[in-house]
XYZ file of C-alpha atoms in Angstrom:
602
model
C 23.148 15.312 -22.022
C 19.527 15.205 -23.063
C 18.550 14.564 -26.623
C 17.590 17.846 -28.382
C 13.876 17.033 -28.181
C 13.915 16.288 -24.510
C 16.088 19.301 -23.694
C 13.371 21.495 -25.200
C 10.778 19.796 -22.973
C 12.868 20.284 -19.818
C 13.505 23.891 -20.626
C 9.998 24.960 -21.623
C 7.882 22.770 -19.377
C 5.962 21.502 -22.454
C 3.752 18.411 -22.207
C 4.447 16.800 -25.581
C 7.440 16.155 -27.820
C 7.529 18.836 -30.552
C 6.226 17.521 -33.859
C 9.361 18.727 -35.608
C 11.683 16.706 -33.406
C 13.731 14.077 -35.175
C 12.670 10.503 -34.469
C 14.440 9.072 -31.481
C 14.240 5.539 -30.082
C 12.035 5.460 -26.926
C 14.947 4.215 -24.801
C 16.859 7.424 -25.580
C 13.905 9.656 -24.632
C 14.648 10.461 -21.059
C 15.711 13.387 -18.913
C 19.457 13.519 -18.223
C 21.295 15.035 -15.225
C 22.200 18.440 -16.651
C 21.550 20.580 -13.582
C 23.714 21.027 -10.467
C 22.421 19.335 -7.333
C 24.951 21.133 -5.150
C 23.708 24.495 -6.440
C 19.971 23.670 -6.166
C 17.562 26.038 -4.475
C 16.608 24.769 -1.030
C 13.684 26.494 0.711
C 10.675 25.973 2.969
C 7.210 27.272 2.209
C 4.328 27.045 4.684
C 1.146 26.419 2.711
C -2.254 27.400 4.091
C -4.613 24.396 4.036
C -7.761 26.485 4.502
C -8.470 24.721 7.797
C -8.391 25.932 11.368
C -6.623 24.165 14.246
C -8.404 23.530 17.600
C -6.484 26.506 19.066
C -7.943 28.833 16.428
C -4.838 29.218 14.277
C -4.860 28.591 10.488
C -3.270 25.277 9.608
C -0.104 25.717 7.624
C 1.978 22.761 6.438
C 5.760 23.011 6.090
C 6.868 22.073 2.592
C 10.593 21.654 2.037
C 11.492 22.151 -1.607
C 14.649 21.510 -3.605
C 14.734 22.534 -7.272
C 17.330 23.164 -9.994
C 18.649 26.759 -9.828
C 19.775 26.820 -13.450
C 16.441 25.861 -15.031
C 15.315 28.663 -17.298
C 11.780 27.327 -17.579
C 9.289 25.855 -15.121
C 9.779 22.404 -13.686
C 7.366 19.646 -12.488
C 7.263 18.457 -8.889
C 7.694 15.083 -7.193
C 5.998 15.182 -3.812
C 6.162 12.950 -0.767
C 3.750 14.021 2.020
C 4.603 12.213 5.251
C 4.060 12.293 9.029
C 7.447 10.588 9.643
C 10.149 13.139 8.730
C 11.017 13.972 12.372
C 9.986 10.727 14.086
C 10.446 7.306 12.461
C 12.202 8.619 9.379
C 11.958 7.278 5.854
C 13.509 4.386 3.969
C 15.523 1.373 4.930
C 17.966 3.611 6.837
C 15.272 5.712 8.608
C 16.442 9.045 7.213
C 15.034 12.225 8.719
C 14.970 15.797 7.471
C 17.835 17.951 8.696
C 18.314 21.739 8.654
C 21.150 24.168 8.989
C 21.358 26.825 11.716
C 19.176 29.201 9.671
C 16.497 26.570 9.213
C 17.257 25.878 5.588
C 16.727 22.215 4.513
C 19.919 20.144 4.271
C 18.919 16.461 4.106
C 15.961 15.427 2.001
C 15.281 11.775 2.920
C 15.376 9.105 0.196
C 16.962 9.334 -3.222
C 14.265 11.308 -5.093
C 16.054 14.639 -4.684
C 19.537 13.348 -5.479
C 18.396 11.594 -8.613
C 15.629 13.730 -10.047
C 16.631 17.346 -9.273
C 19.635 17.143 -11.652
C 17.193 15.823 -14.248
C 14.959 18.864 -14.152
C 12.482 18.123 -11.372
C 11.677 19.812 -8.098
C 11.130 17.632 -5.028
C 8.720 18.705 -2.320
C 8.569 16.925 1.060
C 5.476 17.898 3.053
C 5.099 17.583 6.795
C 1.479 16.472 7.374
C -0.578 18.574 9.712
C 0.436 18.263 13.381
C 3.830 16.700 12.552
C 7.376 18.081 12.430
C 7.195 21.804 11.536
C 3.486 21.934 10.575
C 0.773 23.056 12.932
C -2.669 21.583 13.277
C -3.526 18.025 14.307
C -2.760 14.507 13.146
C -6.145 13.071 12.105
C -4.837 9.819 10.611
C -5.834 10.002 6.994
C -8.739 12.390 7.581
C -9.703 15.763 6.213
C -6.745 17.683 7.633
C -4.100 15.298 6.307
C -5.611 15.102 2.808
C -5.771 18.913 2.811
C -2.082 19.024 3.855
C -1.067 17.562 0.477
C -3.926 18.769 -1.705
C -3.302 22.383 -0.670
C 0.308 22.023 -1.782
C -0.842 20.785 -5.184
C -3.153 23.808 -5.315
C -0.316 26.131 -4.287
C 1.936 24.722 -7.024
C -0.896 25.587 -9.442
C -1.514 29.091 -8.101
C -4.723 28.197 -6.261
C -3.566 28.376 -2.630
C -1.477 30.721 -0.459
C 2.026 29.951 0.669
C 4.198 31.851 3.158
C 7.911 32.168 3.895
C 7.364 31.430 7.576
C 5.066 29.417 9.833
C 3.117 32.481 11.114
C 4.259 35.453 9.048
C 2.441 37.309 6.281
C 5.096 37.377 3.577
C 3.786 35.260 0.689
C 5.646 32.845 -1.514
C 4.596 31.828 -4.988
C 5.517 28.823 -7.085
C 6.289 30.728 -10.274
C 8.914 28.093 -11.039
C 6.409 25.199 -11.160
C 4.654 23.798 -14.245
C 1.840 22.706 -11.927
C 2.401 19.039 -12.892
C 2.720 17.011 -9.662
C 3.516 13.376 -9.036
C 2.908 12.033 -5.470
C 4.899 9.103 -4.188
C 5.421 7.401 -0.898
C 5.417 4.212 1.079
C 2.844 3.296 3.741
C 1.213 6.363 5.298
C 2.811 8.570 2.612
C 1.348 6.517 -0.201
C -1.950 6.446 1.607
C -2.136 10.239 1.437
C -1.356 9.976 -2.293
C -4.399 7.736 -2.696
C -6.549 10.101 -0.687
C -5.491 13.208 -2.615
C -6.034 11.408 -5.939
C -9.561 10.578 -4.794
C -10.334 14.312 -4.581
C -9.722 14.663 -8.315
C -7.521 17.722 -7.725
C -6.275 19.350 -10.926
C -2.524 19.244 -11.436
C -1.951 15.874 -9.835
C -0.794 13.894 -12.859
C 0.325 10.623 -11.260
C 0.588 8.836 -7.924
C 2.968 6.027 -6.909
C 1.490 4.492 -3.755
C 3.853 1.903 -2.196
C 2.410 -0.475 0.439
C -0.403 2.041 0.861
C -3.733 2.047 2.580
C -6.837 2.643 0.507
C -9.310 2.443 3.426
C -8.280 3.023 7.036
C -11.123 0.711 8.090
C -9.293 -2.149 6.396
C -6.087 -1.185 8.206
C -7.702 -1.566 11.625
C -10.615 -3.879 10.898
C -11.488 -6.876 8.682
C -15.195 -7.334 8.024
C -15.959 -6.426 11.635
C -13.040 -8.240 13.231
C -10.550 -6.068 15.149
C -6.868 -6.250 14.403
C -4.562 -6.330 17.411
C -2.080 -3.889 15.814
C -3.147 -0.714 17.597
C -5.567 2.200 17.262
C -5.865 5.418 15.257
C -5.386 7.621 18.340
C -2.347 5.591 19.355
C -0.841 6.032 15.893
C -1.438 9.802 16.032
C 0.583 9.961 19.239
C 3.544 8.319 17.563
C 4.004 11.062 15.009
C 2.444 14.278 16.445
C 4.650 17.178 17.441
C 4.584 18.780 20.878
C 2.009 21.424 19.881
C -0.257 18.694 18.550
C 0.072 16.665 21.757
C -0.910 19.729 23.743
C -3.804 20.971 21.588
C -5.303 17.990 19.771
C -6.930 15.923 22.508
C -10.362 16.419 20.955
C -9.180 15.039 17.623
C -7.812 11.916 19.317
C -11.089 11.537 21.203
C -12.921 11.627 17.882
C -10.597 8.976 16.481
C -11.188 6.711 19.478
C -14.949 7.102 19.508
C -15.042 6.507 15.755
C -13.161 3.219 16.065
C -15.315 1.150 18.439
C -14.297 -2.365 19.519
C -17.556 -3.563 17.883
C -15.805 -3.355 14.528
C -18.528 -1.194 13.073
C -17.871 0.852 9.913
C -18.477 4.381 11.297
C -18.640 7.864 9.787
C -15.055 8.354 10.980
C -13.895 5.426 8.881
C -16.021 6.467 5.916
C -14.214 9.806 5.804
C -10.970 7.842 5.558
C -12.189 5.379 2.871
C -10.704 6.548 -0.406
C -12.192 3.619 -2.283
C -15.673 5.188 -2.149
C -14.394 8.262 -4.035
C -12.119 6.453 -6.476
C -14.362 7.521 -9.366
C -12.800 11.011 -8.930
C -9.304 9.791 -9.728
C -7.773 11.385 -12.850
C -4.100 10.801 -12.122
C -2.292 7.748 -13.477
C -1.534 5.121 -10.816
C 1.676 3.092 -10.371
C 0.836 0.814 -7.408
C 3.458 -1.242 -5.619
C 2.754 -3.727 -2.819
C 4.368 -6.666 -1.051
C 2.155 -9.736 -1.324
C 3.323 -10.742 2.138
C 2.704 -7.335 3.680
C 1.217 -8.103 7.106
C 1.195 -4.418 8.070
C -0.819 -2.841 5.309
C -2.792 -5.904 4.236
C -2.951 -6.515 0.510
C -6.734 -6.063 0.381
C -5.807 -2.363 0.328
C -4.180 -2.434 -3.079
C -6.651 -4.949 -4.515
C -9.800 -3.043 -3.772
C -8.265 0.264 -4.859
C -7.048 -1.185 -8.146
C -10.421 -2.780 -8.901
C -12.459 0.407 -8.529
C -10.152 2.822 -10.398
C -12.007 4.265 -13.397
C -11.269 2.625 -16.742
C -9.805 5.944 -18.014
C -6.948 5.795 -15.412
C -3.707 4.597 -16.915
C -2.030 2.229 -14.491
C 0.817 -0.080 -13.662
C 1.370 -2.515 -10.765
C 4.342 -4.230 -9.180
C 3.717 -7.029 -6.684
C 6.650 -8.486 -4.760
C 6.991 -11.476 -2.465
C 8.283 -9.168 0.297
C 6.452 -7.758 3.237
C 6.189 -3.981 3.896
C 9.267 -3.106 1.767
C 10.051 -0.347 -0.741
C 11.008 -1.474 -4.259
C 14.218 0.561 -3.908
C 15.231 -2.206 -1.499
C 14.102 -5.301 -3.424
C 14.680 -4.424 -7.125
C 16.677 -1.270 -7.016
C 18.166 -0.698 -10.449
C 15.092 -1.724 -12.359
C 12.908 0.312 -10.036
C 14.895 3.509 -10.394
C 14.902 3.143 -14.192
C 11.172 2.396 -14.325
C 10.264 5.213 -11.977
C 12.465 7.584 -13.987
C 10.618 6.739 -17.180
C 7.223 6.893 -15.418
C 7.810 10.396 -14.133
C 9.358 11.508 -17.432
C 6.204 10.440 -19.212
C 3.559 11.741 -16.836
C 5.332 14.848 -15.552
C 7.536 15.909 -18.463
C 5.247 14.574 -21.208
C 7.962 12.461 -22.859
C 6.533 9.844 -25.206
C 8.806 6.995 -24.018
C 6.178 4.263 -24.398
C 6.005 3.246 -20.745
C 2.214 3.413 -20.773
C 2.180 0.794 -23.539
C 4.423 -1.677 -21.705
C 3.009 -4.605 -19.628
C 0.866 -3.185 -16.851
C 1.615 -5.950 -14.352
C 4.927 -7.223 -12.922
C 4.764 -9.958 -10.299
C 7.542 -11.653 -8.365
C 6.759 -15.371 -8.563
C 9.761 -16.549 -6.506
C 12.677 -14.621 -5.105
C 14.096 -12.287 -7.774
C 12.122 -14.019 -10.561
C 9.605 -11.646 -12.156
C 6.686 -12.175 -14.541
C 5.227 -9.471 -16.799
C 1.601 -9.564 -17.909
C -0.520 -7.252 -19.981
C -2.976 -6.541 -17.172
C -3.907 -7.445 -13.612
C -5.598 -9.460 -12.208
C -5.221 -12.393 -14.611
C -8.321 -14.241 -13.512
C -11.233 -13.023 -15.647
C -13.912 -14.608 -13.462
C -13.727 -16.581 -10.219
C -13.912 -20.358 -9.987
C -16.413 -21.622 -7.434
C -14.710 -24.073 -5.133
C -16.483 -26.370 -2.641
C -15.575 -28.194 0.564
C -16.180 -31.934 0.732
C -15.849 -33.934 3.995
C -13.408 -36.835 4.209
C -13.120 -39.822 6.473
C -11.249 -37.837 9.146
C -13.247 -35.318 11.143
C -12.563 -31.769 10.073
C -10.368 -32.879 7.159
C -11.612 -32.994 3.582
C -11.183 -32.177 -0.075
C -11.083 -28.854 -1.893
C -12.467 -28.943 -5.400
C -15.332 -28.048 -7.722
C -17.636 -30.866 -6.661
C -20.373 -29.956 -4.181
C -20.506 -31.819 -0.843
C -23.435 -34.079 0.050
C -26.428 -32.196 1.414
C -26.309 -31.773 5.177
C -22.540 -32.108 5.422
C -21.100 -30.240 8.407
C -17.815 -29.741 10.274
C -17.119 -28.241 13.681
C -14.395 -26.277 15.400
C -13.990 -24.476 18.687
C -12.461 -21.053 19.265
C -9.467 -21.898 21.381
C -7.740 -18.590 20.519
C -4.692 -19.885 18.698
C -2.846 -18.874 15.501
C -3.365 -19.739 11.904
C 0.339 -20.590 11.849
C -0.545 -23.466 14.214
C -3.720 -24.476 12.350
C -1.857 -25.246 9.100
C 0.354 -27.882 10.785
C -0.542 -31.631 10.567
C -3.012 -31.127 7.714
C -4.189 -34.752 7.629
C -5.209 -34.986 11.247
C -8.152 -33.647 13.271
C -7.768 -30.419 15.231
C -10.449 -28.912 17.417
C -9.288 -25.397 16.445
C -9.813 -25.609 12.683
C -11.146 -27.495 9.691
C -9.038 -28.029 6.563
C -9.756 -28.923 2.962
C -6.985 -29.677 0.436
C -6.814 -30.411 -3.245
C -5.097 -33.486 -4.595
C -1.553 -32.914 -5.812
C -1.906 -30.483 -8.713
C -1.322 -31.925 -12.153
C -0.242 -28.567 -13.592
C 0.837 -25.186 -12.338
C -2.017 -22.936 -11.358
C -2.012 -19.238 -10.542
C -4.219 -17.387 -8.123
C -4.449 -13.791 -9.330
C -6.957 -11.418 -7.726
C -9.125 -11.308 -4.635
C -10.634 -14.458 -3.153
C -14.075 -14.274 -1.582
C -15.563 -16.790 0.810
C -19.123 -17.342 1.957
C -19.480 -19.310 5.220
C -22.639 -20.499 6.874
C -21.910 -21.164 10.491
C -23.967 -21.939 13.632
C -22.401 -20.548 16.835
C -22.927 -21.928 20.321
C -22.659 -18.481 21.908
C -23.736 -14.886 21.207
C -20.571 -13.737 19.435
C -17.984 -15.352 17.211
C -15.054 -14.674 14.869
C -14.178 -16.414 11.641
C -10.755 -16.697 10.008
C -9.896 -18.260 6.644
C -6.497 -18.806 5.069
C -5.309 -20.247 1.740
C -2.242 -22.442 2.039
C 0.261 -23.709 -0.507
C 1.484 -27.144 0.685
C 4.764 -28.077 -0.990
C 8.459 -27.418 -0.756
C 9.476 -23.959 -1.865
C 12.134 -21.299 -1.360
C 10.428 -17.968 -0.446
C 11.426 -14.590 0.805
C 11.638 -14.808 4.558
C 8.933 -12.175 5.092
C 8.215 -13.010 8.745
C 11.634 -11.924 10.003
C 13.405 -8.558 10.334
C 13.647 -6.986 6.928
C 10.518 -8.780 5.738
C 12.272 -10.520 2.850
C 15.406 -8.452 2.414
C 18.742 -8.186 4.178
C 21.247 -5.345 4.257
C 24.664 -5.792 2.761
C 27.788 -3.853 3.782
C 28.285 -2.140 0.409
C 26.660 1.027 -0.860
C 25.690 2.272 -4.302
C 24.841 5.827 -5.284
C 21.726 6.984 -7.087
C 22.173 10.613 -7.987
C 24.424 13.349 -6.687
C 25.522 13.979 -3.106
C 26.325 16.968 -1.002
C 27.624 17.360 2.510
C 24.686 16.368 4.691
C 22.696 14.575 1.937
C 24.270 11.508 0.474
C 22.861 9.715 -2.540
C 24.537 6.421 -1.467
C 22.517 3.724 0.208
C 23.125 0.313 1.661
C 22.719 -2.444 -0.914
C 20.269 -5.192 -0.145
C 19.656 -8.799 -1.202
C 16.835 -11.284 -0.871
C 16.550 -13.018 2.495
C 15.155 -16.469 1.750
C 14.030 -19.558 3.549
C 12.816 -22.994 2.512
C 9.323 -24.035 3.673
C 6.984 -26.960 3.216
C 3.816 -24.886 3.619
C 3.039 -21.220 3.244
C -0.055 -19.087 3.857
C -0.700 -17.145 0.660
C -3.926 -15.264 1.551
C -5.733 -14.432 4.765
C -9.193 -13.141 5.687
C -11.066 -12.435 8.918
C -14.606 -11.524 9.905
C -16.910 -11.023 12.854
C -19.954 -13.223 12.435
C -22.105 -10.543 14.135
C -21.626 -8.398 11.023
C -23.386 -10.971 8.803
C -25.997 -8.318 7.774
C -23.504 -5.545 7.095
C -20.623 -3.582 8.596
C -22.598 -0.657 10.064
C -23.821 -2.475 13.135
C -22.676 -5.582 14.959
C -25.547 -7.828 15.907
C -25.874 -10.171 18.869
C -26.042 -13.782 17.678
C -28.554 -16.354 18.823
C -26.912 -19.622 19.864
C -28.015 -22.516 17.681
C -29.034 -20.299 14.774
C -27.130 -20.483 11.447
C -25.740 -17.272 9.980
C -24.262 -16.660 6.522
C -21.472 -14.121 6.008
C -19.393 -13.249 2.944
C -15.932 -11.659 3.238
C -12.775 -11.204 1.229
C -9.372 -12.730 1.697
C -6.301 -10.662 0.923
C -5.655 -9.843 -2.726
C -2.761 -11.833 -4.061
C -0.954 -13.268 -7.066
C 0.669 -16.639 -6.444
C 1.944 -19.408 -8.668
C 1.191 -22.847 -7.184
C 3.502 -25.393 -8.859
C 2.396 -28.806 -10.094
C 2.704 -31.401 -7.342
C 1.744 -28.953 -4.582
C -1.620 -28.919 -2.851
C -3.816 -25.890 -2.284
C -5.788 -25.805 0.936
C -8.462 -23.737 2.700
C -8.273 -23.625 6.457
C -11.095 -22.180 8.530
C -10.739 -21.272 12.205
C -12.107 -18.736 14.653
C -9.902 -16.215 16.527
C -6.541 -16.039 14.715
C -4.481 -14.611 17.585
C -1.626 -13.594 15.310
C -3.848 -10.908 13.873
C -7.278 -10.362 15.503
C -8.793 -10.080 18.943
C -11.456 -12.503 20.146
C -15.155 -11.750 20.355
C -14.907 -12.255 24.111
C -16.273 -15.826 23.996
C -15.070 -19.301 23.063
C -17.859 -20.593 20.902
C -18.151 -23.844 19.028
C -18.867 -23.221 15.350
C -20.646 -25.734 13.125
C -19.915 -25.081 9.433
C -22.602 -26.050 6.917
C -20.401 -27.292 4.054
C -23.210 -27.306 1.538
C -23.693 -23.588 2.090
C -20.012 -22.637 2.210
C -18.244 -21.661 -1.018
C -14.939 -20.159 -2.081
C -14.764 -17.912 -5.167
C -11.154 -18.308 -6.223
C -9.481 -16.055 -8.868
C -7.903 -19.094 -10.535
C -5.892 -19.343 -13.725
C -5.805 -23.041 -14.565
C -7.788 -25.842 -12.982
C -7.606 -27.759 -9.710
């Protein structure tokens, strides 16, 4: 059972612990499972987004809700707005929504309903516009998708209209809701949470974006370079329903025209850049990201975190996995932490979580480090590249190179995974600069920025830069299936189950491998965007150009005895497309610097 103080909160929907409540240790202040999951109300409400679909119909989004029937007061809402409920599914086991013969929701993917509904929460799973049972179009993070979730927050607060069917006129109200909403989700789902938070909508109390995008430009582009991972219109086709496929051709045309191969930052991308509106964020933020996420690159969490207003209470978890949910890499601690986070921000329980360390980082498999804040580096260390006696091989440190020092490479369209091999020998595809063996552990915590001055031999060129940790280490095997985790044959249960919706999930464990070198941060750029991202410029062969771009945000411990290296190449075929040429690039070392978020000294 709940403690007396918390039971009052759950029953009345209050936002603070009553002053008269007897003192209780923070660990005991938590919602307990006092409501029946089997008897919960399961319903669908179609919420009007205020937008019109291309066929002239009003866009309504299907919102499947499960809430405790016995609650005598109003309850807060945990929301996951997703395009995947009828296509790829959610979670490690790709769960999809299911319905009975009358259309009533049966399976709510993931454990949020099983665990939190008995504890006095409602869970709302929203089909984004143009997906599953919602009408409208998939616009890949644009106005319609943000409205899909924002309108539900508004409906839960009495500011939008909801209906009992997709096209009917019978209204539905959320008289059972306190109006306090927490949005959560991995990948596209968490991206929508970021976007809705950037509107500043009232009632959104917290977001938990997991492996989420903060700018769709940075999902498909990197400082003008084009990733090879697909296109916005292609992604829309993966998740759209049959009505969207039939009626939304104009939307996909807009996505395609707004994402030119030039790599320009267009109006289409600006609409989908939540970083530019981060000043509007009022909700608390609990960000989670895999430091080896090669799908949603880590620049997305780093730039979002850095521009959040100072008033925003926040917490961050950074794992050594790839694109993986914390439920699958640190399950018991995650469920407990998330429970206390929602209890605090949605039920108003003073459990002290906002006063705990704001940063938790996995430094090696299943070894975690807490810190008071993130990033740790207060200001960047300027690092320089000095030539050595072997062509294209040199030293990384704080000493400037001799004036006029240069190094050359040719775009032979290979991979950074190849470039980092044989670090002491010349390679025509890259140049490499390494520190001496480190005397002490150092930590790179934040976002690295590089400025390169390069002279191309042709009219277009790409640049790639990677930071490498040279030294033996056991790491999560993030480049294989599972991206650092493996499924076990056992299951554990997290909440209550019913027929058709089990709370029991496959257990997982770390999947590890031993390496002698590991790329810890990556960055790419198109040299033709040296003057800005709005327009790609044609280069003049033989003319030097200077460009500054970011490498992926990271937090890595480099042990004593290891070496840290910077490798510069051109087209990194594992990630970006070529500029259509094979130029030679001459790097001016005296005008090339690395600003490293370093804790310690090289």
